Structure formats: C-alpha cells, structure tokens
Amino acid sequence: MSSTSAIERVTFGRTVIYSDAEEVTVNNVGEIINNAFTAHTINSSDIDYLYNYYKGNQPILSRLKKVREDINNKIVVNYAYEIVTFKTSYLIGDPVQYVGHSEKVDSAAISKLNDFMYSENKAKKDEEIVEWNTICGTAYRFVKADKPDEVDDAPFEIFTLDPRNTFIVYSSAIGNKPLLG
C-alpha cells in the first residue's frame, strides 16, 4: 500500500475514513471534513466507475482498435448487472418483519412498528441498500424525524443515500465509533 495524503489507499474496496479527533467541535469540524474529503473523492470516483460498469458502460465500449479498424465488434455481456440483481434478490427476497423475542414484548407496538415501516416503503429502501452495497461495497441509510406539523403515517422518513455523495468519518480510537457524516 502507498500513502496518499494522510490516507491509506487500498487496492480493493472503499477506503474507510478515520480521524484522530476525540470529538467533533466547531473548531475542528472543518479540518476533519477537509481531511476526509480526499479519501471520499477517491472512493466516489471508484464507486462511480463501478456503478457505470453495472449499468453497462464498460471499458470495451471505448476501446480503440489499432489493427483492422474496419472490424470493430464491441459486445457487452453485463455479468455485473446479473450478479447484482441475483445477490440483491437472494438477500432481500421477502421484506423484513419485526417480531418480539419474549413474552414481555407488546405485540401491538411491534405491529405498529411494522405498519410504520410499510408506510415508509422500507422494503424498497432495504433493496436499494443491498443493491448499492453489492455494486460498490458500501451503502448508507438516513432516518430523520418528521416535523411536528407533518401529517404522515410514520413519525419519521427513511432515505437511501447515494454513496458517491455520502461518507462517514470514524474515530481511529478503539471501537471506531462514527464521528460525523
């Protein structure tokens, strides 16, 4: 591995972004983000390449043929798409259902939680998460509380974030807890 401006560049997979900061403050947030952005830019470029490859934009399409230029057959057999869709279907064949694991659990509360997840179309969001993770090795979910004046079936919203535009900075201390995203 070679060092690339304070990050370790890995050959395979996305680079996990770490910071030595013990906590995020007004004074150090800019420095943490600036240091993380170098690794995120590299990750984003890799993810974009993999996403385009998955969608069928593969290197064969831009290959220049130097010998017998009149014969230039370019065929894309998109195994990447096939693998991603197979793996996604395998892992998320049926929607996740929450159940209680003891007699103390309020089944009405569990049922309400399942209703919330259904109203937020969580099954589709889970599929998107697995798809992104299969394509590029990382995926992100964002859950935010509804505003008090919002009328909705669930008191929160669930989003699947594009990993080309998203990153999390983890602490380099033991446990690697997330510092910011």
mmCIF file of C-alpha atoms in Angstrom:
data_model
loop_
_atom_site.group_PDB
_atom_site.id
_atom_site.type_symbol
_atom_site.label_atom_id
_atom_site.label_comp_id
_atom_site.label_asym_id
_atom_site.label_seq_id
_atom_site.Cartn_x
_atom_site.Cartn_y
_atom_site.Cartn_z
ATOM 1 C CA MET A 1 0.000 0.000 0.000
ATOM 2 C CA SER A 2 1.148 3.502 -0.688
ATOM 3 C CA SER A 3 0.221 6.556 1.327
ATOM 4 C CA THR A 4 -1.941 9.136 -0.420
ATOM 5 C CA SER A 5 -2.157 12.415 1.561
ATOM 6 C CA ALA A 6 -2.693 11.007 5.053
ATOM 7 C CA ILE A 7 -4.884 8.086 3.967
ATOM 8 C CA GLU A 8 -4.035 4.522 3.149
ATOM 9 C CA ARG A 9 -5.019 3.687 -0.418
ATOM 10 C CA VAL A 10 -6.297 0.134 -0.669
ATOM 11 C CA THR A 11 -6.262 -1.911 -3.838
ATOM 12 C CA PHE A 12 -9.699 -3.459 -3.367
ATOM 13 C CA GLY A 13 -12.759 -1.922 -1.770
ATOM 14 C CA ARG A 14 -13.531 1.528 -0.472
ATOM 15 C CA THR A 15 -11.212 3.313 1.928
ATOM 16 C CA VAL A 16 -12.672 3.680 5.422
ATOM 17 C CA ILE A 17 -12.245 7.285 6.560
ATOM 18 C CA TYR A 18 -10.806 7.779 10.053
ATOM 19 C CA SER A 19 -9.993 10.803 12.182
ATOM 20 C CA ASP A 20 -7.776 11.121 15.265
ATOM 21 C CA ALA A 21 -10.152 13.722 16.723
ATOM 22 C CA GLU A 22 -11.717 12.658 20.004
ATOM 23 C CA GLU A 23 -14.868 14.666 19.348
ATOM 24 C CA VAL A 24 -16.273 16.986 16.703
ATOM 25 C CA THR A 25 -16.348 20.635 17.718
ATOM 26 C CA VAL A 26 -16.943 23.939 15.989
ATOM 27 C CA ASN A 27 -13.168 24.446 15.968
ATOM 28 C CA ASN A 28 -12.178 21.158 14.296
ATOM 29 C CA VAL A 29 -15.142 20.192 12.084
ATOM 30 C CA GLY A 30 -13.705 21.983 9.029
ATOM 31 C CA GLU A 31 -10.338 20.279 9.364
ATOM 32 C CA ILE A 32 -11.940 16.845 9.828
ATOM 33 C CA ILE A 33 -14.097 17.292 6.718
ATOM 34 C CA ASN A 34 -11.186 18.636 4.639
ATOM 35 C CA ASN A 35 -9.013 15.661 5.611
ATOM 36 C CA ALA A 36 -11.845 13.211 4.905
ATOM 37 C CA PHE A 37 -12.718 14.736 1.565
ATOM 38 C CA THR A 38 -9.535 13.447 -0.101
ATOM 39 C CA ALA A 39 -10.432 9.844 0.701
ATOM 40 C CA HIS A 40 -14.089 10.433 -0.179
ATOM 41 C CA THR A 41 -13.149 11.842 -3.600
ATOM 42 C CA ILE A 42 -11.167 8.681 -4.375
ATOM 43 C CA ASN A 43 -13.980 6.461 -3.065
ATOM 44 C CA SER A 44 -16.558 8.434 -5.052
ATOM 45 C CA SER A 45 -14.555 8.014 -8.255
ATOM 46 C CA ASP A 46 -14.263 4.250 -7.661
ATOM 47 C CA ILE A 47 -17.977 3.968 -6.864
ATOM 48 C CA ASP A 48 -18.914 5.961 -9.969
ATOM 49 C CA TYR A 49 -16.800 3.617 -12.124
ATOM 50 C CA LEU A 50 -18.419 0.540 -10.566
ATOM 51 C CA TYR A 51 -21.929 1.988 -10.895
ATOM 52 C CA ASN A 52 -21.396 2.836 -14.568
ATOM 53 C CA TYR A 53 -19.915 -0.641 -15.134
ATOM 54 C CA TYR A 54 -23.012 -2.166 -13.502
ATOM 55 C CA LYS A 55 -25.242 -0.056 -15.758
ATOM 56 C CA GLY A 56 -23.409 -1.337 -18.879
ATOM 57 C CA ASN A 57 -20.907 1.454 -19.570
ATOM 58 C CA GLN A 58 -17.886 -0.840 -19.711
ATOM 59 C CA PRO A 59 -14.334 -0.221 -20.986
ATOM 60 C CA ILE A 60 -14.845 -2.313 -24.144
ATOM 61 C CA LEU A 61 -17.146 0.415 -25.484
ATOM 62 C CA SER A 62 -14.347 3.000 -25.564
ATOM 63 C CA ARG A 63 -11.535 0.695 -26.706
ATOM 64 C CA LEU A 64 -9.674 1.917 -29.762
ATOM 65 C CA LYS A 65 -8.747 -0.774 -32.223
ATOM 66 C CA LYS A 66 -5.400 -0.200 -33.934
ATOM 67 C CA VAL A 67 -5.276 -3.234 -36.237
ATOM 68 C CA ARG A 68 -8.035 -3.852 -38.828
ATOM 69 C CA GLU A 69 -10.089 -0.884 -37.722
ATOM 70 C CA ASP A 70 -12.861 -1.851 -40.155
ATOM 71 C CA ILE A 71 -13.683 -4.878 -37.962
ATOM 72 C CA ASN A 72 -14.596 -3.458 -34.583
ATOM 73 C CA ASN A 73 -17.234 -5.533 -32.823
ATOM 74 C CA LYS A 74 -17.970 -4.382 -29.290
ATOM 75 C CA ILE A 75 -20.223 -6.563 -27.185
ATOM 76 C CA VAL A 76 -21.096 -6.033 -23.542
ATOM 77 C CA VAL A 77 -22.220 -9.107 -21.690
ATOM 78 C CA ASN A 78 -23.238 -7.432 -18.466
ATOM 79 C CA TYR A 79 -22.425 -10.040 -15.828
ATOM 80 C CA ALA A 80 -22.104 -7.266 -13.245
ATOM 81 C CA TYR A 81 -25.806 -6.442 -13.603
ATOM 82 C CA GLU A 82 -26.716 -10.124 -13.453
ATOM 83 C CA ILE A 83 -24.649 -10.705 -10.300
ATOM 84 C CA VAL A 84 -26.017 -7.623 -8.523
ATOM 85 C CA THR A 85 -29.652 -8.437 -9.283
ATOM 86 C CA PHE A 86 -29.173 -12.099 -8.265
ATOM 87 C CA LYS A 87 -27.437 -11.192 -4.993
ATOM 88 C CA THR A 88 -29.983 -8.479 -4.170
ATOM 89 C CA SER A 89 -32.903 -10.836 -4.813
ATOM 90 C CA TYR A 90 -31.245 -13.560 -2.765
ATOM 91 C CA LEU A 91 -30.603 -11.331 0.253
ATOM 92 C CA ILE A 92 -33.874 -9.351 0.161
ATOM 93 C CA GLY A 93 -36.361 -11.840 -1.228
ATOM 94 C CA ASP A 94 -39.001 -11.101 1.403
ATOM 95 C CA PRO A 95 -39.446 -7.837 3.299
ATOM 96 C CA VAL A 96 -38.049 -7.666 6.824
ATOM 97 C CA GLN A 97 -40.724 -8.114 9.505
ATOM 98 C CA TYR A 98 -40.107 -7.191 13.138
ATOM 99 C CA VAL A 99 -41.141 -9.715 15.799
ATOM 100 C CA GLY A 100 -40.921 -9.845 19.582
ATOM 101 C CA HIS A 101 -38.435 -12.260 21.116
ATOM 102 C CA SER A 102 -40.044 -12.609 24.552
ATOM 103 C CA GLU A 103 -43.439 -12.618 26.201
ATOM 104 C CA LYS A 104 -42.793 -9.145 27.648
ATOM 105 C CA VAL A 105 -42.872 -7.524 24.198
ATOM 106 C CA ASP A 106 -46.024 -5.577 23.360
ATOM 107 C CA SER A 107 -47.289 -7.160 20.132
ATOM 108 C CA ALA A 108 -49.379 -4.060 19.360
ATOM 109 C CA ALA A 109 -46.214 -1.917 19.444
ATOM 110 C CA ILE A 110 -44.400 -4.369 17.152
ATOM 111 C CA SER A 111 -47.366 -4.339 14.783
ATOM 112 C CA LYS A 112 -47.352 -0.514 14.790
ATOM 113 C CA LEU A 113 -43.607 -0.501 14.028
ATOM 114 C CA ASN A 114 -44.224 -2.845 11.074
ATOM 115 C CA ASP A 115 -47.009 -0.503 9.888
ATOM 116 C CA PHE A 116 -44.596 2.454 10.085
ATOM 117 C CA MET A 117 -42.013 0.553 8.027
ATOM 118 C CA TYR A 118 -44.640 -0.382 5.452
ATOM 119 C CA SER A 119 -45.825 3.226 5.142
ATOM 120 C CA GLU A 120 -42.245 4.374 4.577
ATOM 121 C CA ASN A 121 -41.713 1.637 1.946
ATOM 122 C CA LYS A 122 -38.779 0.253 3.910
ATOM 123 C CA ALA A 123 -38.734 -2.957 1.850
ATOM 124 C CA LYS A 124 -37.778 -0.923 -1.239
ATOM 125 C CA LYS A 125 -35.193 1.059 0.764
ATOM 126 C CA ASP A 126 -33.666 -2.215 2.018
ATOM 127 C CA GLU A 127 -33.427 -3.393 -1.587
ATOM 128 C CA GLU A 128 -31.672 -0.156 -2.579
ATOM 129 C CA ILE A 129 -29.210 -0.525 0.318
ATOM 130 C CA VAL A 130 -28.345 -4.107 -0.673
ATOM 131 C CA GLU A 131 -28.043 -3.097 -4.334
ATOM 132 C CA TRP A 132 -25.611 -0.240 -3.579
ATOM 133 C CA ASN A 133 -23.644 -2.457 -1.221
ATOM 134 C CA THR A 134 -23.374 -5.184 -3.861
ATOM 135 C CA ILE A 135 -22.341 -2.714 -6.569
ATOM 136 C CA CYS A 136 -19.693 -0.781 -4.677
ATOM 137 C CA GLY A 137 -19.159 -2.318 -1.253
ATOM 138 C CA THR A 138 -20.826 0.386 0.822
ATOM 139 C CA ALA A 139 -24.273 1.837 1.353
ATOM 140 C CA TYR A 140 -25.880 4.464 3.561
ATOM 141 C CA ARG A 141 -29.305 4.954 5.128
ATOM 142 C CA PHE A 142 -30.605 8.178 6.642
ATOM 143 C CA VAL A 143 -33.566 8.311 9.005
ATOM 144 C CA LYS A 144 -34.961 11.672 10.064
ATOM 145 C CA ALA A 145 -37.826 12.565 12.339
ATOM 146 C CA ASP A 146 -40.855 14.219 10.785
ATOM 147 C CA LYS A 147 -41.504 17.843 11.625
ATOM 148 C CA PRO A 148 -44.238 18.304 14.230
ATOM 149 C CA ASP A 149 -46.653 19.796 11.677
ATOM 150 C CA GLU A 150 -46.195 16.958 9.120
ATOM 151 C CA VAL A 151 -49.143 14.635 8.740
ATOM 152 C CA ASP A 152 -47.798 11.199 7.887
ATOM 153 C CA ASP A 153 -48.399 7.542 8.761
ATOM 154 C CA ALA A 154 -44.953 7.247 10.383
ATOM 155 C CA PRO A 155 -43.198 9.788 12.640
ATOM 156 C CA PHE A 156 -40.015 9.522 10.540
ATOM 157 C CA GLU A 157 -38.717 9.368 6.968
ATOM 158 C CA ILE A 158 -36.257 6.798 5.578
ATOM 159 C CA PHE A 159 -33.826 7.622 2.761
ATOM 160 C CA THR A 160 -31.219 5.615 0.867
ATOM 161 C CA LEU A 161 -28.259 7.900 0.183
ATOM 162 C CA ASP A 162 -26.088 7.741 -2.916
ATOM 163 C CA PRO A 163 -22.618 6.616 -1.726
ATOM 164 C CA ARG A 164 -20.989 8.792 -4.396
ATOM 165 C CA ASN A 165 -22.169 11.803 -2.374
ATOM 166 C CA THR A 166 -22.048 10.369 1.147
ATOM 167 C CA PHE A 167 -19.358 9.407 3.626
ATOM 168 C CA ILE A 168 -18.917 8.760 7.338
ATOM 169 C CA VAL A 169 -15.823 9.682 9.332
ATOM 170 C CA TYR A 170 -14.997 7.165 12.057
ATOM 171 C CA SER A 171 -12.869 7.636 15.141
ATOM 172 C CA SER A 172 -9.457 5.999 14.948
ATOM 173 C CA ALA A 173 -9.776 5.124 18.661
ATOM 174 C CA ILE A 174 -10.661 1.608 19.761
ATOM 175 C CA GLY A 175 -14.216 0.823 18.682
ATOM 176 C CA ASN A 176 -14.123 3.147 15.634
ATOM 177 C CA LYS A 177 -17.350 4.945 16.525
ATOM 178 C CA PRO A 178 -18.808 7.284 13.871
ATOM 179 C CA LEU A 179 -17.839 10.936 14.391
ATOM 180 C CA LEU A 180 -19.737 12.616 11.580
ATOM 181 C CA GLY A 181 -21.347 12.000 8.224
#
